[in-house]
């Protein structure tokens, strides 16, 4: 038996009647309702081992924890251009105790290194070195910057160094 449909009039914006329309509309409404339920209140389950407590909440994707800090690294050479003996570990640690720790009592990191650089005569110089890392709140940058320059100047003067390299980077840190 053929399906009957009324002919579309020129003024009927819907066009010819399609008997499948009610089924298609019902399926679309059901799909939209399912998506709305999932989007609004997806249940969350936690699997735990041991205590049965919920896990620590994690920051949202893209969320950053911590505060703005400045990381300053100073590179200290140990050879003396005036021919005097190299700066020893004992001398360097005494320098840290006298010049750095009073200005940065909250902490610092020292690493041993090997470095090289080209001197003013074009000669490649290799020497044992130290890398000092200082971390401080960005809000203290002006005051800390002056303290760091005093440290650099003191080392250059005390151990006849041409320079102490300074590298800085702004970062986010959380303790």
Short mmCIF file of N, CA and C in Angstrom, two decimals:
data_model
loop_
_atom_site.label_atom_id
_atom_site.label_comp_id
_atom_site.label_asym_id
_atom_site.label_seq_id
_atom_site.Cartn_x
_atom_site.Cartn_y
_atom_site.Cartn_z
N UNK A 1 0.85 -1.17 0.00
CA UNK A 1 0.00 0.00 0.00
C UNK A 1 0.89 1.23 0.00
N UNK A 2 0.68 2.15 -0.91
CA UNK A 2 1.52 3.33 -0.98
C UNK A 2 1.19 4.30 0.14
N UNK A 3 2.24 5.02 0.59
CA UNK A 3 2.05 6.04 1.62
C UNK A 3 1.41 7.25 0.98
N UNK A 4 0.49 7.81 1.73
CA UNK A 4 -0.19 8.99 1.22
C UNK A 4 0.44 10.23 1.83
N UNK A 5 0.63 11.20 1.05
CA UNK A 5 1.11 12.47 1.57
C UNK A 5 0.43 13.57 0.78
N UNK A 6 0.29 14.68 1.39
CA UNK A 6 -0.34 15.78 0.69
C UNK A 6 0.69 16.47 -0.16
N UNK A 7 0.34 16.95 -1.28
CA UNK A 7 1.29 17.66 -2.14
C UNK A 7 1.70 18.97 -1.49
N UNK A 8 2.95 19.34 -1.70
CA UNK A 8 3.45 20.58 -1.11
C UNK A 8 2.93 21.75 -1.90
N UNK A 9 2.44 22.73 -1.19
CA UNK A 9 1.99 23.95 -1.84
C UNK A 9 3.19 24.86 -2.02
N UNK A 10 3.13 25.77 -2.94
CA UNK A 10 4.25 26.67 -3.19
C UNK A 10 4.56 27.51 -1.98
N UNK A 11 3.55 27.77 -1.15
CA UNK A 11 3.77 28.60 0.03
C UNK A 11 4.17 27.79 1.24
N UNK A 12 4.24 26.44 1.16
CA UNK A 12 4.59 25.58 2.30
C UNK A 12 6.11 25.52 2.41
N UNK A 13 6.71 26.19 3.42
CA UNK A 13 8.16 26.21 3.53
C UNK A 13 8.75 24.85 3.90
N UNK A 14 7.96 23.97 4.42
CA UNK A 14 8.48 22.68 4.86
C UNK A 14 8.70 21.75 3.69
N UNK A 15 8.16 22.02 2.56
CA UNK A 15 8.32 21.14 1.41
C UNK A 15 7.42 19.94 1.56
N UNK A 16 7.70 18.88 0.80
CA UNK A 16 6.84 17.71 0.87
C UNK A 16 6.90 17.08 2.24
N UNK A 17 5.80 16.54 2.67
CA UNK A 17 5.72 15.90 3.98
C UNK A 17 6.44 14.58 3.92
N UNK A 18 7.24 14.30 4.94
CA UNK A 18 8.00 13.05 5.00
C UNK A 18 7.54 12.31 6.24
N UNK A 19 7.02 11.11 6.06
CA UNK A 19 6.51 10.35 7.20
C UNK A 19 7.62 9.94 8.16
N UNK A 20 8.88 10.02 7.76
CA UNK A 20 9.98 9.66 8.66
C UNK A 20 10.30 10.80 9.62
N UNK A 21 9.77 11.96 9.38
CA UNK A 21 10.09 13.13 10.20
C UNK A 21 9.81 12.93 11.69
N UNK A 22 8.67 12.41 12.10
CA UNK A 22 8.43 12.26 13.54
C UNK A 22 9.48 11.35 14.18
N UNK A 23 9.89 10.30 13.52
CA UNK A 23 10.90 9.40 14.07
C UNK A 23 12.24 10.12 14.19
N UNK A 24 12.63 10.84 13.16
CA UNK A 24 13.90 11.57 13.17
C UNK A 24 13.89 12.64 14.26
N UNK A 25 12.77 13.35 14.40
CA UNK A 25 12.66 14.40 15.42
C UNK A 25 12.76 13.78 16.80
N UNK A 26 12.13 12.66 17.04
CA UNK A 26 12.19 11.99 18.34
C UNK A 26 13.61 11.56 18.66
N UNK A 27 14.33 11.04 17.68
CA UNK A 27 15.71 10.62 17.89
C UNK A 27 16.59 11.82 18.22
N UNK A 28 16.39 12.94 17.52
CA UNK A 28 17.18 14.14 17.80
C UNK A 28 16.91 14.69 19.19
N UNK A 29 15.65 14.70 19.60
CA UNK A 29 15.29 15.19 20.93
C UNK A 29 15.91 14.29 22.00
N UNK A 30 15.85 12.97 21.79
CA UNK A 30 16.44 12.03 22.75
C UNK A 30 17.95 12.23 22.85
N UNK A 31 18.62 12.42 21.73
CA UNK A 31 20.08 12.63 21.74
C UNK A 31 20.44 13.92 22.45
N UNK A 32 19.68 14.99 22.18
CA UNK A 32 19.94 16.27 22.83
C UNK A 32 19.73 16.16 24.34
N UNK A 33 18.71 15.45 24.76
CA UNK A 33 18.45 15.28 26.19
C UNK A 33 19.58 14.51 26.85
N UNK A 34 20.06 13.47 26.19
CA UNK A 34 21.16 12.67 26.74
C UNK A 34 22.42 13.51 26.89
N UNK A 35 22.73 14.32 25.89
CA UNK A 35 23.91 15.19 25.96
C UNK A 35 23.77 16.21 27.08
N UNK A 36 22.57 16.75 27.26
CA UNK A 36 22.34 17.73 28.32
C UNK A 36 22.57 17.10 29.69
N UNK A 37 22.08 15.90 29.89
CA UNK A 37 22.25 15.21 31.18
C UNK A 37 23.74 14.94 31.43
N UNK A 38 24.46 14.47 30.42
CA UNK A 38 25.89 14.20 30.57
C UNK A 38 26.68 15.47 30.84
N UNK A 39 26.33 16.53 30.14
CA UNK A 39 27.07 17.78 30.30
C UNK A 39 26.84 18.43 31.65
N UNK A 40 25.65 18.30 32.21
CA UNK A 40 25.32 18.96 33.47
C UNK A 40 25.79 18.17 34.67
N UNK A 41 25.58 16.93 34.71
CA UNK A 41 25.87 16.20 35.94
C UNK A 41 26.47 14.83 35.74
N UNK A 42 27.60 14.76 35.10
CA UNK A 42 28.25 13.47 34.94
C UNK A 42 28.71 12.97 36.29
N UNK A 43 28.29 11.79 36.69
CA UNK A 43 28.75 11.29 37.98
C UNK A 43 30.25 10.99 37.93
N UNK A 44 30.93 11.22 39.05
CA UNK A 44 32.35 10.99 39.13
C UNK A 44 32.59 9.90 40.16
N UNK A 45 33.39 8.92 39.81
CA UNK A 45 33.72 7.84 40.73
C UNK A 45 35.20 7.89 41.04
N UNK A 46 35.56 7.63 42.30
CA UNK A 46 36.95 7.59 42.71
C UNK A 46 37.30 6.17 43.10
N UNK A 47 38.38 5.69 42.56
CA UNK A 47 38.89 4.39 42.96
C UNK A 47 40.02 4.64 43.93
N UNK A 48 39.95 4.04 45.09
CA UNK A 48 41.00 4.25 46.08
C UNK A 48 41.50 2.91 46.58
N UNK A 49 42.72 2.94 47.00
CA UNK A 49 43.31 1.78 47.63
C UNK A 49 43.65 2.18 49.06
N UNK A 50 43.31 1.37 50.00
CA UNK A 50 43.73 1.65 51.37
C UNK A 50 42.67 2.39 52.16
N UNK A 51 42.86 3.70 52.38
CA UNK A 51 42.07 4.46 53.33
C UNK A 51 40.62 4.65 52.92
N UNK A 52 40.32 4.61 51.66
CA UNK A 52 38.95 4.84 51.21
C UNK A 52 38.63 6.30 51.04
N UNK A 53 39.59 7.19 51.31
CA UNK A 53 39.36 8.62 51.17
C UNK A 53 39.48 9.02 49.70
N UNK A 54 38.84 10.12 49.36
CA UNK A 54 38.94 10.66 48.00
C UNK A 54 40.35 11.16 47.77
N UNK A 55 40.83 11.10 46.54
CA UNK A 55 42.18 11.60 46.27
C UNK A 55 42.25 13.10 46.40
N UNK A 56 43.48 13.62 46.52
CA UNK A 56 43.70 15.07 46.59
C UNK A 56 43.13 15.71 45.33
N UNK A 57 42.46 16.85 45.47
CA UNK A 57 41.98 17.52 44.26
C UNK A 57 43.17 18.00 43.43
N UNK A 58 43.07 17.86 42.14
CA UNK A 58 44.13 18.30 41.24
C UNK A 58 43.74 19.63 40.64
N UNK A 59 44.73 20.47 40.38
CA UNK A 59 44.39 21.74 39.72
C UNK A 59 43.81 21.48 38.34
N UNK A 60 42.94 22.36 37.90
CA UNK A 60 42.34 22.23 36.57
C UNK A 60 43.44 22.25 35.53
N UNK A 61 43.17 21.64 34.40
CA UNK A 61 44.15 21.62 33.32
C UNK A 61 44.48 23.07 32.96
N UNK A 62 45.76 23.37 32.88
CA UNK A 62 46.18 24.71 32.55
C UNK A 62 46.34 25.62 33.76
N UNK A 63 45.84 25.20 34.94
CA UNK A 63 45.98 26.01 36.14
C UNK A 63 47.43 25.91 36.64
N UNK A 64 47.96 27.02 37.11
CA UNK A 64 49.34 27.05 37.59
C UNK A 64 49.33 27.35 39.08
N UNK A 65 50.07 26.52 39.81
CA UNK A 65 50.21 26.75 41.25
C UNK A 65 51.50 27.51 41.48
N UNK A 66 51.54 28.28 42.53
CA UNK A 66 52.76 28.94 42.92
C UNK A 66 52.70 30.44 42.72
N UNK A 67 53.88 31.04 42.90
CA UNK A 67 54.01 32.49 42.80
C UNK A 67 55.13 32.84 41.84
N UNK A 68 55.17 34.11 41.43
CA UNK A 68 56.22 34.58 40.54
C UNK A 68 57.53 34.72 41.30
N UNK A 69 58.57 34.10 40.76
CA UNK A 69 59.90 34.17 41.35
C UNK A 69 60.91 34.55 40.27
N UNK A 70 62.07 34.97 40.73
CA UNK A 70 63.22 35.19 39.86
C UNK A 70 64.26 34.15 40.25
N UNK A 71 64.81 33.48 39.23
CA UNK A 71 65.92 32.57 39.46
C UNK A 71 67.16 33.25 38.88
N UNK A 72 68.15 33.47 39.75
CA UNK A 72 69.41 34.06 39.31
C UNK A 72 70.49 33.01 39.47
N UNK A 73 71.25 32.82 38.40
CA UNK A 73 72.39 31.90 38.45
C UNK A 73 73.65 32.72 38.24
N UNK A 74 74.62 32.51 39.12
CA UNK A 74 75.91 33.18 39.01
C UNK A 74 76.96 32.12 38.72
N UNK A 75 77.85 32.42 37.77
CA UNK A 75 78.90 31.49 37.38
C UNK A 75 80.24 32.07 37.81
N UNK A 76 80.90 31.36 38.73
CA UNK A 76 82.16 31.81 39.30
C UNK A 76 83.31 30.95 38.77
N UNK A 77 84.29 31.59 38.15
CA UNK A 77 85.49 30.89 37.75
C UNK A 77 86.44 30.76 38.93
N UNK A 78 87.43 29.87 38.81
CA UNK A 78 88.37 29.65 39.92
C UNK A 78 89.82 30.00 39.57
N UNK A 79 90.14 30.13 38.26
CA UNK A 79 91.51 30.50 37.88
C UNK A 79 91.69 31.99 38.08
N UNK A 80 92.91 32.36 38.48
CA UNK A 80 93.20 33.78 38.67
C UNK A 80 94.14 34.25 37.56
N UNK A 81 93.78 35.30 36.88
CA UNK A 81 94.62 35.76 35.77
C UNK A 81 95.97 36.31 36.23
N UNK A 82 96.09 36.62 37.51
CA UNK A 82 97.36 37.17 38.00
C UNK A 82 98.37 36.08 38.36
N UNK A 83 98.03 34.82 38.08
CA UNK A 83 98.96 33.72 38.34
C UNK A 83 98.87 33.15 39.75
N UNK A 84 98.06 33.72 40.61
CA UNK A 84 97.91 33.19 41.96
C UNK A 84 97.22 31.82 41.89
N UNK A 85 97.32 31.01 42.94
CA UNK A 85 96.66 29.69 42.93
C UNK A 85 95.16 29.82 42.73
N UNK A 86 94.56 28.77 42.12
CA UNK A 86 93.12 28.75 41.88
C UNK A 86 92.36 28.88 43.20
N UNK A 87 91.14 29.38 43.11
CA UNK A 87 90.25 29.47 44.27
C UNK A 87 89.91 28.03 44.69
N UNK A 88 90.10 27.73 45.97
CA UNK A 88 89.84 26.38 46.48
C UNK A 88 88.39 26.25 46.94
N UNK A 89 87.96 25.01 47.15
CA UNK A 89 86.62 24.78 47.68
C UNK A 89 86.44 25.50 49.02
N UNK A 90 87.45 25.39 49.88
CA UNK A 90 87.37 26.03 51.21
C UNK A 90 87.20 27.54 51.05
N UNK A 91 87.97 28.16 50.15
CA UNK A 91 87.86 29.61 49.94
C UNK A 91 86.48 29.98 49.38
N UNK A 92 86.01 29.20 48.43
CA UNK A 92 84.71 29.51 47.83
C UNK A 92 83.59 29.39 48.87
N UNK A 93 83.61 28.33 49.66
CA UNK A 93 82.57 28.15 50.68
C UNK A 93 82.66 29.23 51.76
N UNK A 94 83.85 29.68 52.07
CA UNK A 94 84.00 30.80 53.01
C UNK A 94 83.39 32.07 52.40
N UNK A 95 83.61 32.28 51.11
CA UNK A 95 83.01 33.42 50.41
C UNK A 95 81.48 33.34 50.48
N UNK A 96 80.93 32.16 50.25
CA UNK A 96 79.47 31.98 50.34
C UNK A 96 78.98 32.34 51.74
N UNK A 97 79.68 31.83 52.76
CA UNK A 97 79.28 32.11 54.15
C UNK A 97 79.33 33.60 54.48
N UNK A 98 80.33 34.30 53.97
CA UNK A 98 80.51 35.72 54.31
C UNK A 98 79.69 36.67 53.46
N UNK A 99 79.58 36.38 52.16
CA UNK A 99 78.97 37.34 51.24
C UNK A 99 77.55 36.98 50.79
N UNK A 100 77.26 35.70 50.65
CA UNK A 100 75.98 35.30 50.06
C UNK A 100 74.95 34.96 51.13
N UNK A 101 75.31 34.08 52.06
CA UNK A 101 74.33 33.63 53.06
C UNK A 101 73.69 34.77 53.84
N UNK A 102 74.45 35.80 54.27
CA UNK A 102 73.77 36.91 54.98
C UNK A 102 72.71 37.62 54.13
N UNK A 103 72.90 37.63 52.81
CA UNK A 103 71.95 38.30 51.91
C UNK A 103 70.81 37.38 51.47
N UNK A 104 71.08 36.07 51.46
CA UNK A 104 70.08 35.08 51.02
C UNK A 104 70.03 33.93 52.04
N UNK A 105 69.57 34.22 53.26
CA UNK A 105 69.58 33.19 54.30
C UNK A 105 68.53 32.08 54.11
N UNK A 106 67.55 32.29 53.24
CA UNK A 106 66.49 31.27 53.07
C UNK A 106 66.92 30.08 52.24
N UNK A 107 68.06 30.17 51.58
CA UNK A 107 68.54 29.02 50.83
C UNK A 107 69.18 29.38 49.51
N UNK A 108 69.97 28.44 49.03
CA UNK A 108 70.68 28.60 47.76
C UNK A 108 71.16 27.22 47.34
N UNK A 109 71.62 27.12 46.11
CA UNK A 109 72.16 25.87 45.60
C UNK A 109 73.50 26.16 44.93
N UNK A 110 74.48 25.29 45.22
CA UNK A 110 75.80 25.40 44.61
C UNK A 110 76.08 24.12 43.86
N UNK A 111 76.56 24.26 42.62
CA UNK A 111 76.95 23.10 41.82
C UNK A 111 78.38 23.30 41.32
N UNK A 112 79.14 22.22 41.35
CA UNK A 112 80.49 22.25 40.76
C UNK A 112 80.36 22.16 39.26
N UNK A 113 81.29 22.79 38.57
CA UNK A 113 81.24 22.73 37.12
C UNK A 113 82.61 22.82 36.48
N UNK A 114 82.60 22.70 35.19
CA UNK A 114 83.77 22.92 34.34
C UNK A 114 83.30 23.90 33.28
N UNK A 115 84.07 24.93 33.09
CA UNK A 115 83.65 25.93 32.12
C UNK A 115 84.77 26.30 31.19
N UNK A 116 84.39 26.99 30.14
CA UNK A 116 85.40 27.55 29.24
C UNK A 116 84.89 28.86 28.69
N UNK A 117 85.83 29.70 28.30
CA UNK A 117 85.49 30.99 27.73
C UNK A 117 86.69 31.49 26.94
N UNK A 118 86.45 32.43 26.06
CA UNK A 118 87.53 33.00 25.24
C UNK A 118 87.97 34.30 25.91
N UNK A 119 89.25 34.39 26.23
CA UNK A 119 89.74 35.60 26.89
C UNK A 119 89.94 36.73 25.88
N UNK A 120 90.39 37.87 26.35
CA UNK A 120 90.54 39.06 25.49
C UNK A 120 91.62 38.88 24.42
N UNK A 121 92.50 37.86 24.54
CA UNK A 121 93.54 37.59 23.55
C UNK A 121 93.11 36.50 22.57
N UNK A 122 91.85 36.03 22.69
CA UNK A 122 91.34 35.01 21.79
C UNK A 122 91.68 33.58 22.20
N UNK A 123 92.25 33.42 23.38
CA UNK A 123 92.64 32.10 23.87
C UNK A 123 91.46 31.47 24.62
N UNK A 124 91.20 30.18 24.33
CA UNK A 124 90.16 29.45 25.06
C UNK A 124 90.71 29.04 26.42
N UNK A 125 90.07 29.50 27.45
CA UNK A 125 90.46 29.18 28.83
C UNK A 125 89.47 28.16 29.39
N UNK A 126 90.00 27.13 30.00
CA UNK A 126 89.15 26.12 30.67
C UNK A 126 89.48 26.15 32.15
N UNK A 127 88.43 26.05 32.95
CA UNK A 127 88.66 26.10 34.40
C UNK A 127 87.52 25.43 35.16
N UNK A 128 87.86 25.06 36.37
CA UNK A 128 86.86 24.59 37.31
C UNK A 128 86.00 25.79 37.69
N UNK A 129 84.72 25.56 37.92
CA UNK A 129 83.83 26.68 38.23
C UNK A 129 82.76 26.25 39.22
N UNK A 130 82.01 27.23 39.67
CA UNK A 130 80.87 27.00 40.55
C UNK A 130 79.66 27.71 39.96
N UNK A 131 78.51 27.08 40.08
CA UNK A 131 77.25 27.71 39.68
C UNK A 131 76.42 27.87 40.94
N UNK A 132 76.07 29.11 41.24
CA UNK A 132 75.26 29.43 42.41
C UNK A 132 73.87 29.80 41.92
N UNK A 133 72.84 29.13 42.45
CA UNK A 133 71.46 29.43 42.08
C UNK A 133 70.75 30.06 43.26
N UNK A 134 70.14 31.21 43.02
CA UNK A 134 69.36 31.94 44.02
C UNK A 134 67.94 32.07 43.50
N UNK A 135 66.97 31.88 44.37
CA UNK A 135 65.56 31.97 44.01
C UNK A 135 64.89 32.90 45.00
N UNK A 136 64.18 33.90 44.49
CA UNK A 136 63.54 34.88 45.37
C UNK A 136 62.28 35.42 44.71
N UNK A 137 61.32 35.89 45.53
CA UNK A 137 60.06 36.41 44.96
C UNK A 137 60.33 37.56 44.00
N UNK A 138 59.60 37.58 42.92
CA UNK A 138 59.75 38.64 41.91
C UNK A 138 59.51 40.02 42.52
N UNK A 139 58.68 40.09 43.54
CA UNK A 139 58.41 41.37 44.20
C UNK A 139 59.65 41.94 44.88
N UNK A 140 60.67 41.12 45.12
CA UNK A 140 61.91 41.56 45.76
C UNK A 140 63.03 41.81 44.76
N UNK A 141 62.73 41.81 43.48
CA UNK A 141 63.76 41.87 42.43
C UNK A 141 64.68 43.09 42.55
N UNK A 142 64.14 44.24 42.84
CA UNK A 142 64.96 45.45 42.91
C UNK A 142 65.99 45.36 44.03
N UNK A 143 65.56 45.00 45.22
CA UNK A 143 66.46 44.89 46.37
C UNK A 143 67.46 43.76 46.16
N UNK A 144 66.97 42.61 45.72
CA UNK A 144 67.84 41.45 45.51
C UNK A 144 68.85 41.70 44.39
N UNK A 145 68.45 42.43 43.38
CA UNK A 145 69.37 42.75 42.28
C UNK A 145 70.60 43.51 42.77
N UNK A 146 70.40 44.46 43.66
CA UNK A 146 71.53 45.22 44.22
C UNK A 146 72.42 44.31 45.06
N UNK A 147 71.80 43.41 45.83
CA UNK A 147 72.59 42.48 46.65
C UNK A 147 73.43 41.55 45.77
N UNK A 148 72.86 41.10 44.68
CA UNK A 148 73.58 40.21 43.77
C UNK A 148 74.76 40.93 43.14
N UNK A 149 74.61 42.18 42.79
CA UNK A 149 75.72 42.95 42.22
C UNK A 149 76.85 43.11 43.24
N UNK A 150 76.51 43.28 44.51
CA UNK A 150 77.54 43.37 45.55
C UNK A 150 78.31 42.05 45.67
N UNK A 151 77.60 40.93 45.54
CA UNK A 151 78.24 39.61 45.58
C UNK A 151 79.20 39.47 44.40
N UNK A 152 78.76 39.80 43.22
CA UNK A 152 79.61 39.70 42.02
C UNK A 152 80.86 40.56 42.16
N UNK A 153 80.67 41.82 42.57
CA UNK A 153 81.80 42.73 42.73
C UNK A 153 82.78 42.24 43.79
N UNK A 154 82.28 41.71 44.88
CA UNK A 154 83.15 41.21 45.95
C UNK A 154 84.01 40.04 45.46
N UNK A 155 83.42 39.12 44.70
CA UNK A 155 84.18 37.96 44.20
C UNK A 155 85.23 38.41 43.17
N UNK A 156 84.83 39.28 42.27
CA UNK A 156 85.78 39.78 41.26
C UNK A 156 86.98 40.45 41.92
N UNK A 157 86.71 41.24 42.96
CA UNK A 157 87.79 41.96 43.65
C UNK A 157 88.65 41.00 44.47
N UNK A 158 88.02 40.13 45.24
CA UNK A 158 88.78 39.25 46.14
C UNK A 158 89.63 38.24 45.40
N UNK A 159 89.15 37.74 44.27
CA UNK A 159 89.86 36.68 43.55
C UNK A 159 90.36 37.10 42.17
N UNK A 160 90.48 38.39 41.93
CA UNK A 160 91.04 38.95 40.69
C UNK A 160 90.39 38.34 39.44
N UNK A 161 89.08 38.33 39.43
CA UNK A 161 88.34 37.76 38.29
C UNK A 161 87.94 38.87 37.32
N UNK A 162 87.94 38.54 36.03
CA UNK A 162 87.48 39.49 35.03
C UNK A 162 85.98 39.74 35.17
N UNK A 163 85.23 38.68 35.48
CA UNK A 163 83.77 38.83 35.62
C UNK A 163 83.18 37.62 36.33
N UNK A 164 81.95 37.80 36.78
CA UNK A 164 81.10 36.72 37.29
C UNK A 164 79.83 36.81 36.45
N UNK A 165 79.54 35.74 35.70
CA UNK A 165 78.36 35.77 34.82
C UNK A 165 77.08 35.73 35.65
N UNK A 166 76.07 36.43 35.15
CA UNK A 166 74.76 36.48 35.81
C UNK A 166 73.69 36.14 34.78
N UNK A 167 72.88 35.14 35.10
CA UNK A 167 71.75 34.74 34.24
C UNK A 167 70.49 34.81 35.08
N UNK A 168 69.41 35.33 34.50
CA UNK A 168 68.15 35.45 35.24
C UNK A 168 66.99 34.96 34.39
N UNK A 169 66.02 34.43 35.12
CA UNK A 169 64.81 33.97 34.47
C UNK A 169 63.64 34.12 35.43
N UNK A 170 62.52 34.61 34.90
CA UNK A 170 61.29 34.69 35.70
C UNK A 170 60.57 33.36 35.57
N UNK A 171 60.07 32.85 36.68
CA UNK A 171 59.38 31.57 36.67
C UNK A 171 58.33 31.52 37.75
N UNK A 172 57.56 30.46 37.77
CA UNK A 172 56.57 30.22 38.81
C UNK A 172 57.09 29.09 39.68
N UNK A 173 57.07 29.30 40.99
CA UNK A 173 57.57 28.29 41.92
C UNK A 173 56.55 28.06 43.02
N UNK A 174 56.51 26.84 43.50
CA UNK A 174 55.60 26.46 44.57
C UNK A 174 56.37 25.58 45.54
N UNK A 175 56.30 25.90 46.79
CA UNK A 175 57.03 25.14 47.82
C UNK A 175 56.07 24.50 48.79
#
